[in-house]
């Protein structure tokens, strides 16, 4: 099987970087807001042994940027593939379709990171058995909102930054 390199050397365009960072900040506000409303914002910093509002929000925005990068890469990949269903291929232009894709991405994040990843990691660190899957519903709602907001804003921001070039 042959692997081919990107024509541009594999580096994201400035529009993609701006879209990713800006969408991550907007979605991070939504993520942190839902975590605050559900009373789970403190647990984000507590996982790392930290406390305080600044640490909580810094970690939320950091996690948001880390989670938004793969999502934007997925959307860009779907638009370039030939054998992708049209709604997925057009999601990079349509806020509703991209929000639907983002909501699905939020569910995948919750399953991979919260439901199965966290009990496994905590079991390694503390040697205590945790329930699998771990059902943290506050994080589930927060990641659904995060995915939907990130998905809805990504096409809008991409268009905005492309028009400014």
mmCIF file of C-alpha atoms in Angstrom:
data_model
loop_
_atom_site.group_PDB
_atom_site.id
_atom_site.type_symbol
_atom_site.label_atom_id
_atom_site.label_comp_id
_atom_site.label_asym_id
_atom_site.label_seq_id
_atom_site.Cartn_x
_atom_site.Cartn_y
_atom_site.Cartn_z
ATOM 1 C CA UNK A 1 0.000 0.000 0.000
ATOM 2 C CA UNK A 2 1.444 3.327 -0.978
ATOM 3 C CA UNK A 3 1.184 6.388 1.184
ATOM 4 C CA UNK A 4 1.189 9.808 -0.361
ATOM 5 C CA UNK A 5 2.110 13.086 1.182
ATOM 6 C CA UNK A 6 -0.016 16.152 1.093
ATOM 7 C CA UNK A 7 0.870 18.600 -1.639
ATOM 8 C CA UNK A 8 1.294 21.318 0.943
ATOM 9 C CA UNK A 9 3.576 19.315 3.215
ATOM 10 C CA UNK A 10 0.897 18.426 5.731
ATOM 11 C CA UNK A 11 0.685 21.802 7.426
ATOM 12 C CA UNK A 12 -2.776 23.251 8.047
ATOM 13 C CA UNK A 13 -3.648 26.502 6.337
ATOM 14 C CA UNK A 14 -3.891 29.716 8.379
ATOM 15 C CA UNK A 15 -7.665 29.665 7.827
ATOM 16 C CA UNK A 16 -7.849 26.167 9.320
ATOM 17 C CA UNK A 17 -5.764 27.191 12.333
ATOM 18 C CA UNK A 18 -7.861 30.320 12.954
ATOM 19 C CA UNK A 19 -11.069 28.340 12.524
ATOM 20 C CA UNK A 20 -9.895 25.655 14.944
ATOM 21 C CA UNK A 21 -8.736 28.018 17.677
ATOM 22 C CA UNK A 22 -11.750 30.323 17.448
ATOM 23 C CA UNK A 23 -14.255 27.454 17.342
ATOM 24 C CA UNK A 24 -12.447 25.863 20.294
ATOM 25 C CA UNK A 25 -12.754 29.041 22.354
ATOM 26 C CA UNK A 26 -16.450 29.453 21.566
ATOM 27 C CA UNK A 27 -17.178 25.775 22.207
ATOM 28 C CA UNK A 28 -15.055 25.949 25.368
ATOM 29 C CA UNK A 29 -17.321 28.661 26.744
ATOM 30 C CA UNK A 30 -20.311 26.400 26.043
ATOM 31 C CA UNK A 31 -18.552 23.381 27.574
ATOM 32 C CA UNK A 32 -17.573 25.307 30.689
ATOM 33 C CA UNK A 33 -21.044 26.818 30.960
ATOM 34 C CA UNK A 34 -22.750 23.439 30.940
ATOM 35 C CA UNK A 35 -20.216 22.036 33.396
ATOM 36 C CA UNK A 36 -20.844 25.039 35.663
ATOM 37 C CA UNK A 37 -24.627 24.680 35.470
ATOM 38 C CA UNK A 38 -24.448 20.950 36.232
ATOM 39 C CA UNK A 39 -22.017 21.580 39.097
ATOM 40 C CA UNK A 40 -19.137 19.676 37.509
ATOM 41 C CA UNK A 41 -16.709 22.467 36.609
ATOM 42 C CA UNK A 42 -14.627 21.897 39.751
ATOM 43 C CA UNK A 43 -14.078 18.245 38.899
ATOM 44 C CA UNK A 44 -12.104 19.204 35.780
ATOM 45 C CA UNK A 45 -9.388 20.835 37.888
ATOM 46 C CA UNK A 46 -9.739 18.286 40.701
ATOM 47 C CA UNK A 47 -8.721 15.484 38.327
ATOM 48 C CA UNK A 48 -5.348 17.195 38.001
ATOM 49 C CA UNK A 49 -5.119 17.978 41.712
ATOM 50 C CA UNK A 50 -5.772 21.671 41.144
ATOM 51 C CA UNK A 51 -8.400 24.060 42.371
ATOM 52 C CA UNK A 52 -9.535 27.570 41.598
ATOM 53 C CA UNK A 53 -11.569 29.222 38.905
ATOM 54 C CA UNK A 54 -8.569 30.173 36.757
ATOM 55 C CA UNK A 55 -7.325 26.578 36.696
ATOM 56 C CA UNK A 56 -10.805 25.256 35.938
ATOM 57 C CA UNK A 57 -11.321 27.525 32.939
ATOM 58 C CA UNK A 58 -7.748 27.126 31.694
ATOM 59 C CA UNK A 59 -8.182 23.356 31.647
ATOM 60 C CA UNK A 60 -11.588 23.617 29.980
ATOM 61 C CA UNK A 61 -10.155 25.783 27.190
ATOM 62 C CA UNK A 62 -7.092 23.555 26.875
ATOM 63 C CA UNK A 63 -9.243 20.450 26.561
ATOM 64 C CA UNK A 64 -11.456 22.295 24.121
ATOM 65 C CA UNK A 65 -8.535 23.110 21.823
ATOM 66 C CA UNK A 66 -7.285 19.515 22.043
ATOM 67 C CA UNK A 67 -10.728 18.165 21.139
ATOM 68 C CA UNK A 68 -11.483 20.687 18.382
ATOM 69 C CA UNK A 69 -8.321 19.949 16.395
ATOM 70 C CA UNK A 70 -9.294 16.379 15.451
ATOM 71 C CA UNK A 71 -12.860 17.481 14.726
ATOM 72 C CA UNK A 72 -11.784 20.161 12.245
ATOM 73 C CA UNK A 73 -9.335 17.686 10.701
ATOM 74 C CA UNK A 74 -12.179 15.173 10.324
ATOM 75 C CA UNK A 75 -14.444 17.721 8.651
ATOM 76 C CA UNK A 76 -11.640 18.739 6.274
ATOM 77 C CA UNK A 77 -10.916 15.102 5.483
ATOM 78 C CA UNK A 78 -14.577 14.331 4.776
ATOM 79 C CA UNK A 79 -14.859 17.169 2.280
ATOM 80 C CA UNK A 80 -11.894 15.859 0.260
ATOM 81 C CA UNK A 81 -12.887 12.197 0.086
ATOM 82 C CA UNK A 82 -14.663 10.881 -2.981
ATOM 83 C CA UNK A 83 -16.735 8.080 -1.490
ATOM 84 C CA UNK A 84 -18.306 10.009 1.363
ATOM 85 C CA UNK A 85 -22.077 10.558 1.512
ATOM 86 C CA UNK A 86 -23.016 14.039 0.369
ATOM 87 C CA UNK A 87 -24.289 15.322 3.765
ATOM 88 C CA UNK A 88 -20.938 14.457 5.346
ATOM 89 C CA UNK A 89 -18.971 15.904 2.463
ATOM 90 C CA UNK A 90 -20.992 19.137 2.563
ATOM 91 C CA UNK A 91 -20.824 19.514 6.345
ATOM 92 C CA UNK A 92 -17.843 21.865 6.067
ATOM 93 C CA UNK A 93 -20.173 24.470 4.509
ATOM 94 C CA UNK A 94 -23.449 23.839 6.318
ATOM 95 C CA UNK A 95 -23.709 24.801 10.029
ATOM 96 C CA UNK A 96 -26.643 22.439 10.663
ATOM 97 C CA UNK A 97 -24.954 19.398 9.117
ATOM 98 C CA UNK A 98 -21.697 20.199 10.853
ATOM 99 C CA UNK A 99 -23.531 20.641 14.181
ATOM 100 C CA UNK A 100 -25.050 17.180 13.715
ATOM 101 C CA UNK A 101 -21.597 15.787 13.004
ATOM 102 C CA UNK A 102 -20.264 17.664 16.034
ATOM 103 C CA UNK A 103 -22.973 16.208 18.267
ATOM 104 C CA UNK A 104 -21.985 12.716 17.137
ATOM 105 C CA UNK A 105 -18.352 13.653 17.810
ATOM 106 C CA UNK A 106 -19.343 14.733 21.335
ATOM 107 C CA UNK A 107 -20.935 11.332 21.951
ATOM 108 C CA UNK A 108 -17.783 9.592 20.692
ATOM 109 C CA UNK A 109 -15.659 11.797 22.977
ATOM 110 C CA UNK A 110 -17.840 10.943 25.962
ATOM 111 C CA UNK A 111 -17.692 7.204 25.273
ATOM 112 C CA UNK A 112 -13.938 7.168 24.596
ATOM 113 C CA UNK A 113 -12.756 9.600 27.258
ATOM 114 C CA UNK A 114 -15.322 9.594 30.068
ATOM 115 C CA UNK A 115 -17.152 6.269 29.928
ATOM 116 C CA UNK A 116 -14.169 4.006 29.188
ATOM 117 C CA UNK A 117 -10.954 6.054 29.205
ATOM 118 C CA UNK A 118 -11.308 7.647 32.637
ATOM 119 C CA UNK A 119 -12.029 4.398 34.558
ATOM 120 C CA UNK A 120 -9.103 2.717 32.823
ATOM 121 C CA UNK A 121 -6.715 5.600 33.564
ATOM 122 C CA UNK A 122 -7.881 5.996 37.161
ATOM 123 C CA UNK A 123 -7.562 2.228 37.641
ATOM 124 C CA UNK A 124 -3.949 2.389 36.490
ATOM 125 C CA UNK A 125 -3.118 5.350 38.699
ATOM 126 C CA UNK A 126 -4.975 4.376 41.874
ATOM 127 C CA UNK A 127 -5.184 0.565 41.493
ATOM 128 C CA UNK A 128 -8.888 0.782 42.430
ATOM 129 C CA UNK A 129 -11.555 -0.702 40.215
ATOM 130 C CA UNK A 130 -13.914 1.846 38.692
ATOM 131 C CA UNK A 131 -17.263 1.027 37.116
ATOM 132 C CA UNK A 132 -17.090 0.575 33.353
ATOM 133 C CA UNK A 133 -18.753 2.315 31.617
ATOM 134 C CA UNK A 134 -18.606 5.302 33.929
ATOM 135 C CA UNK A 135 -21.863 7.180 33.521
ATOM 136 C CA UNK A 136 -21.115 10.825 34.193
ATOM 137 C CA UNK A 137 -24.189 12.511 32.764
ATOM 138 C CA UNK A 138 -23.026 16.073 33.417
ATOM 139 C CA UNK A 139 -20.023 15.435 31.178
ATOM 140 C CA UNK A 140 -22.293 13.773 28.616
ATOM 141 C CA UNK A 141 -24.506 16.848 28.312
ATOM 142 C CA UNK A 142 -21.479 19.138 28.274
ATOM 143 C CA UNK A 143 -19.808 17.191 25.452
ATOM 144 C CA UNK A 144 -23.051 17.097 23.440
ATOM 145 C CA UNK A 145 -23.290 20.877 23.676
ATOM 146 C CA UNK A 146 -19.562 21.225 22.982
ATOM 147 C CA UNK A 147 -19.836 19.144 19.810
ATOM 148 C CA UNK A 148 -22.939 20.932 18.572
ATOM 149 C CA UNK A 149 -21.498 24.407 19.192
ATOM 150 C CA UNK A 150 -18.127 23.500 17.713
ATOM 151 C CA UNK A 151 -19.822 21.986 14.670
ATOM 152 C CA UNK A 152 -22.190 24.880 14.130
ATOM 153 C CA UNK A 153 -19.472 27.533 14.389
ATOM 154 C CA UNK A 154 -16.791 25.784 12.309
ATOM 155 C CA UNK A 155 -18.349 26.410 8.863
ATOM 156 C CA UNK A 156 -19.342 29.946 9.805
ATOM 157 C CA UNK A 157 -15.849 30.789 11.012
ATOM 158 C CA UNK A 158 -14.199 29.114 8.005
ATOM 159 C CA UNK A 159 -16.290 31.231 5.654
ATOM 160 C CA UNK A 160 -15.576 34.366 7.683
ATOM 161 C CA UNK A 161 -11.801 33.827 7.655
ATOM 162 C CA UNK A 162 -11.747 32.813 3.975
ATOM 163 C CA UNK A 163 -13.539 36.040 3.048
ATOM 164 C CA UNK A 164 -10.914 38.069 4.939
ATOM 165 C CA UNK A 165 -7.963 36.627 3.013
#
